[in-house]
Coordinates of C-alpha atoms and ligand atoms in Angstrom, one line a residue:
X1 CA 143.7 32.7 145.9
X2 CA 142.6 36.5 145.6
X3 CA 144.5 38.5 143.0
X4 CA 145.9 41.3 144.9
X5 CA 145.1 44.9 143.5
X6 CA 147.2 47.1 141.6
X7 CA 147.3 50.7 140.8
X8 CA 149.3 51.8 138.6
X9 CA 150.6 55.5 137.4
X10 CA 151.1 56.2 134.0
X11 CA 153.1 59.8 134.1
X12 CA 153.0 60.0 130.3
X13 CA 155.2 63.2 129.2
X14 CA 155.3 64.3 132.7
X15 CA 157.6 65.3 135.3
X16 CA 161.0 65.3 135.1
X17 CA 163.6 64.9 138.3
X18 CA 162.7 67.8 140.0
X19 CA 158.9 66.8 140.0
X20 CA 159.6 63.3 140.8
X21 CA 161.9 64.1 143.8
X22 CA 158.7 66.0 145.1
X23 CA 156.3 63.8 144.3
X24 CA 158.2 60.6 145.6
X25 CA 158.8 62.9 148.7
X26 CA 155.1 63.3 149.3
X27 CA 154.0 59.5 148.8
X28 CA 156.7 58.5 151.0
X29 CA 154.9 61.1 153.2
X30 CA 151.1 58.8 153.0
X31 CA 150.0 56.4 155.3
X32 CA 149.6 54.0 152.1
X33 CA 147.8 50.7 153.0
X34 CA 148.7 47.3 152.6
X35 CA 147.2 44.5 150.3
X36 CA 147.6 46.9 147.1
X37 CA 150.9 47.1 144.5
X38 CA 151.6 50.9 143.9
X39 CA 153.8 51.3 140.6
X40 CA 154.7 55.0 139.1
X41 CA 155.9 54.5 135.6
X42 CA 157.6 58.4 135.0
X43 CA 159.4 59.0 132.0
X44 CA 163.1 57.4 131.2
X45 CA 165.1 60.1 132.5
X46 CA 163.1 60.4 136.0
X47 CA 163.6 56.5 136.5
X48 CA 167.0 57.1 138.6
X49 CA 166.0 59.7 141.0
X50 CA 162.4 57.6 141.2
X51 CA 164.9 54.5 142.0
X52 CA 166.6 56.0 144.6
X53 CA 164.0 57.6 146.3
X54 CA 161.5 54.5 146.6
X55 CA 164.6 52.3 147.1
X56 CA 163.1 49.7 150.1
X57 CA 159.7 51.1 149.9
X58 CA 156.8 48.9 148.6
X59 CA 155.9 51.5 145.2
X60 CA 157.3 49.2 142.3
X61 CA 159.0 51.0 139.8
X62 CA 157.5 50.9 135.7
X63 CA 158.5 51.9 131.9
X64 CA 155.7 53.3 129.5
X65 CA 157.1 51.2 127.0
X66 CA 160.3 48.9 125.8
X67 CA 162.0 47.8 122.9
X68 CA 162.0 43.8 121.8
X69 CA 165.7 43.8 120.8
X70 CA 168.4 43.7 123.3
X71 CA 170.9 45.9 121.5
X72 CA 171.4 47.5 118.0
X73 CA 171.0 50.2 115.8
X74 CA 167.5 51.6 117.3
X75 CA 167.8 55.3 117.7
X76 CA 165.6 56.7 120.4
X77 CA 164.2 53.2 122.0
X78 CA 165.5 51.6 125.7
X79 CA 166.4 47.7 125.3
X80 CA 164.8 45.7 128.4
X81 CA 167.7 44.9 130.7
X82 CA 168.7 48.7 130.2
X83 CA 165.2 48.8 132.7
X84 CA 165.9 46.2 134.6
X85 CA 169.7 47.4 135.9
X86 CA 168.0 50.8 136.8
X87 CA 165.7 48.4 139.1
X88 CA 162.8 49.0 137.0
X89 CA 160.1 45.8 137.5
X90 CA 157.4 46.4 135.5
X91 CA 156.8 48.1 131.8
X92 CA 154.0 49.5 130.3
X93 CA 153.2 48.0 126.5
X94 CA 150.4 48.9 123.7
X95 CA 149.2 52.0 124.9
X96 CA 146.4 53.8 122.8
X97 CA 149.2 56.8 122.7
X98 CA 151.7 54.8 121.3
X99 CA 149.4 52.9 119.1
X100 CA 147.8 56.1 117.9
X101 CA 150.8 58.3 117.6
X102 CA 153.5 55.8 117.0
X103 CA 153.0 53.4 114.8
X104 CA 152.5 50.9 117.6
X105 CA 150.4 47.9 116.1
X106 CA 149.0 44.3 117.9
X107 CA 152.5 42.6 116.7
X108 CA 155.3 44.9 117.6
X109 CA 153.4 45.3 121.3
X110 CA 153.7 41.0 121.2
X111 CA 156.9 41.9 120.4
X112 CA 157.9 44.4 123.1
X113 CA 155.7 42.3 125.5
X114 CA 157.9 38.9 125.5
X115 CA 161.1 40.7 125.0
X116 CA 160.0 42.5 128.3
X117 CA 159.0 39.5 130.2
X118 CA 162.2 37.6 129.1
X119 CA 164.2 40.0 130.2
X120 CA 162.1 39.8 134.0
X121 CA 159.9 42.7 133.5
X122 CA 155.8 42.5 134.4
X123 CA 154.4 43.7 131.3
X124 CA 150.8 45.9 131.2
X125 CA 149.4 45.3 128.1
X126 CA 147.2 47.8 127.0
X127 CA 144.0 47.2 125.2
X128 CA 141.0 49.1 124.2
X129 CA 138.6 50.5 122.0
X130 CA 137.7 54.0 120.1
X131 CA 134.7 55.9 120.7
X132 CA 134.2 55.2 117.0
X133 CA 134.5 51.2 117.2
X134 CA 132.1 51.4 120.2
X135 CA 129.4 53.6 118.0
X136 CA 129.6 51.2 115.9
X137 CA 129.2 48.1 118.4
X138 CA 132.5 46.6 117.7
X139 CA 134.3 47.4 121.3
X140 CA 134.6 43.5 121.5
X141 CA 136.1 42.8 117.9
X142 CA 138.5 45.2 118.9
X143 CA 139.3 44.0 122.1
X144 CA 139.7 40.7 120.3
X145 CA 142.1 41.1 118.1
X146 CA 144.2 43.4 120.4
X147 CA 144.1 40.3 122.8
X148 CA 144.7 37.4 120.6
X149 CA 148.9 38.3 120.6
X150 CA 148.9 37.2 123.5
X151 CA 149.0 33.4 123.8
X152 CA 152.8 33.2 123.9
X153 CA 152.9 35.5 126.9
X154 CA 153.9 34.3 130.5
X155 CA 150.4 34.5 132.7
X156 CA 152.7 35.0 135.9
X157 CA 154.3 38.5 134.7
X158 CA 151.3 39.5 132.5
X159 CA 148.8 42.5 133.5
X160 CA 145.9 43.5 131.4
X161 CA 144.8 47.2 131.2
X162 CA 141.2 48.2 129.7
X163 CA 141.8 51.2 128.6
X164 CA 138.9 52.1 126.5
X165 CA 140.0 55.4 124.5
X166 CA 137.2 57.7 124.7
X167 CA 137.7 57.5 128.4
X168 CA 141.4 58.9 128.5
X169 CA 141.8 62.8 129.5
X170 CA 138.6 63.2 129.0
X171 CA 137.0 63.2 132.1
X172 CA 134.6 60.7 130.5
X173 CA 134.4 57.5 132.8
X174 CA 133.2 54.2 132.0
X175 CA 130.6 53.2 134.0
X176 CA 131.3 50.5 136.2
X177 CA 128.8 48.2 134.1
X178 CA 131.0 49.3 131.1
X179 CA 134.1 48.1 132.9
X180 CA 132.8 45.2 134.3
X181 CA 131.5 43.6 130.8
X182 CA 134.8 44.6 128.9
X183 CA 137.0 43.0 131.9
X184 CA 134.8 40.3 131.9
X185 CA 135.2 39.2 128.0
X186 CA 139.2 39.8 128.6
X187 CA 139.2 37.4 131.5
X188 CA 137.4 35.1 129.2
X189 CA 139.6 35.4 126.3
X190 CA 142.6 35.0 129.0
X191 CA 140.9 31.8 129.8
X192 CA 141.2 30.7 126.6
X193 CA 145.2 31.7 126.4
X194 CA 146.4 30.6 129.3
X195 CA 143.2 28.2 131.1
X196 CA 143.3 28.5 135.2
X197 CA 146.2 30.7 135.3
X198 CA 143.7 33.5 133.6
X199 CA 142.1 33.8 137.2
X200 CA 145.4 35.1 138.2
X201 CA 146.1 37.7 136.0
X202 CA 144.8 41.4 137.2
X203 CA 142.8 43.4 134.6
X204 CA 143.4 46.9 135.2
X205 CA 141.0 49.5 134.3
X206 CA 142.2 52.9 132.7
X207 CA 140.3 56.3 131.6
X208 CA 139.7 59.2 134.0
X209 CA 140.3 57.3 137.0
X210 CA 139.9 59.7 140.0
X211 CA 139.6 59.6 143.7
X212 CA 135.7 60.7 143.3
X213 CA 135.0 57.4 140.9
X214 CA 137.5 54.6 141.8
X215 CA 135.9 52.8 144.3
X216 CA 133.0 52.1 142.3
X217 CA 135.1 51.1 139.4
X218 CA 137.2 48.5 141.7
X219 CA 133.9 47.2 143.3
X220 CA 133.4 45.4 139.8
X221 CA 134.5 41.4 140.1
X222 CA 137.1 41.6 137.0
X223 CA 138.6 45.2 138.1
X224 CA 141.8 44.7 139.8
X225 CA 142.6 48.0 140.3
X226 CA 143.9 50.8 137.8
X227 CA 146.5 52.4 135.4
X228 CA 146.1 56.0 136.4
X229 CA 146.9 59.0 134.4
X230 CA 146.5 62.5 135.2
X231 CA 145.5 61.3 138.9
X232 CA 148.7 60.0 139.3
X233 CA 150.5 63.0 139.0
X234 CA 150.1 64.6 142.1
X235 CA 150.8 62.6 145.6
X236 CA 147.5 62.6 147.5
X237 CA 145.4 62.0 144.7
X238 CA 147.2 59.1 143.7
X239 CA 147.3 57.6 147.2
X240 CA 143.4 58.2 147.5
X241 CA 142.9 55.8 144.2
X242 CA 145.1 53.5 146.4
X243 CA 143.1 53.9 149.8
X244 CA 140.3 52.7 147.1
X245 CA 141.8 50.0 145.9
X246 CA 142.4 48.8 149.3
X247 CA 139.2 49.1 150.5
X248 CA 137.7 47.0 147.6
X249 CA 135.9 43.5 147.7
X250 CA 138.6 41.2 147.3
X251 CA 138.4 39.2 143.9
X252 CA 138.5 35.8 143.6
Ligands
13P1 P1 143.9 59.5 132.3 O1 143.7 58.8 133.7 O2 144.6 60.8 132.3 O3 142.5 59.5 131.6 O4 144.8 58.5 131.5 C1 144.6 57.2 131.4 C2 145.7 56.5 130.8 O5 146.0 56.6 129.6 C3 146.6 55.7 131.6 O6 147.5 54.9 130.8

């Protein structure tokens, strides 16, 4: 059974309700194809108007991250079945950003990841390395550890992202070869996890995806389509990166 593509947007810090109401407008607007999953992931306080707008359409609705407790004294953090009654399917976990900035580490993005899942959510589980760490020929130690968290996870609501971080608003791509042998030892290591169900999991590739490089990225076997930043903000760019996931080989 081929694993069907996904591409995913990761808003970040960007547009509120205004510019989600035009930008859900606009993709409504596209001829998307079939055969791919579109998800936005905007921040919290767009999620409603993205809600209603893509209510019965086939873009899936995301979080760019989510707390492992279901209630409590947690200033400033969103409980999972908050996301879920907002019809919110899928949540972003791990990001560099977070781990970088936030004090995000391999075990509270474990935690954040089952709390996610249990509560229904399809979690996208960020790994990836520095520039540093790759310099110094350690991208796979890194990608390693930040994968070995996540044998308790459920293989059937579990995405993998490759998001290496020299490649992220920097307009610094990996090559397709890059991608390819990263995706490749994470499908392994998902092997080890979870055995056949690994073949089913999508590996998503992140960093400077753009509508001029990703069909060569999702022409690679293990690259099941992307998490998308700055491309995802605007409407037609975003729907080109979908046009190419479309249009890729399937993978097996
Ligand atoms: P860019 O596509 O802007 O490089 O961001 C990638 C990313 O971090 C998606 O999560």
């Amino acid at each position: 059974m081929s694993r069907t593509p996904i591409v995913a947007g990761n808003w970040k810090m960007h547009h509120g309700v205004a510019a989600t109401t035009s930008f859900c407008e606009a993709i409504l607007d596209e001829a998307l194809p079939g055969g791919v999953q579109a998800v936005i992931c905007p921040p919290y306080t767009s999620i409603p108007a993205a809600a209603m707008l893509l209510a019965g359409s086939s873009i899936g609705l995301g979080a760019q991250n989510v707390h492992w407790e279901e209630q409590g004294a947690f200033t400033g953090e969103i409980a999972p079945a908050m996301l879920v009654e907002l019809g919110v399917e899928w949540a972003i976990v791990g990001h560099s950003e977070r781990r970088a900035m936030f004090g995000e580490t391999d075990e509270t993005a474990a935690r954040r990841a089952a709390a996610a899942q249990a509560a229904g959510l399809t979690v996208i589980f960020c790994v990836g390395e520095t520039l540093g760490k790759r310099e110094a020929g350690e991208t796979f130690a890194v990608l390693e550890r930040q994968s070995s968290v996540l044998g308790p996870l459920d293989p059937g609501r579990l995405v993998l992202a490759y998001e290496p971080v020299w490649a992220i608003g920097t307009g610094r791509t990996a090559t397709p070869e890059q991608a390819q042998e990263a995706h490749a030892f994470l499908r392994e290591r998902l092997r080890g996890a979870f055995g056949d169900a690994a073949e089913g999991v999508r590996i998503l590739y992140g960093g400077s995806v753009k509508p001029a490089n990703a069909a060569e990225l999702f022409a690679a076997p293990d690259v099941d389509g992307g998490l998308v930043g700055g491309a995802s903000l605007d409407a037609a760019s975003f729907s080109a990166i979908i046009r190419a996931a479309a249009s890729a080989p399937p993978k097996e």
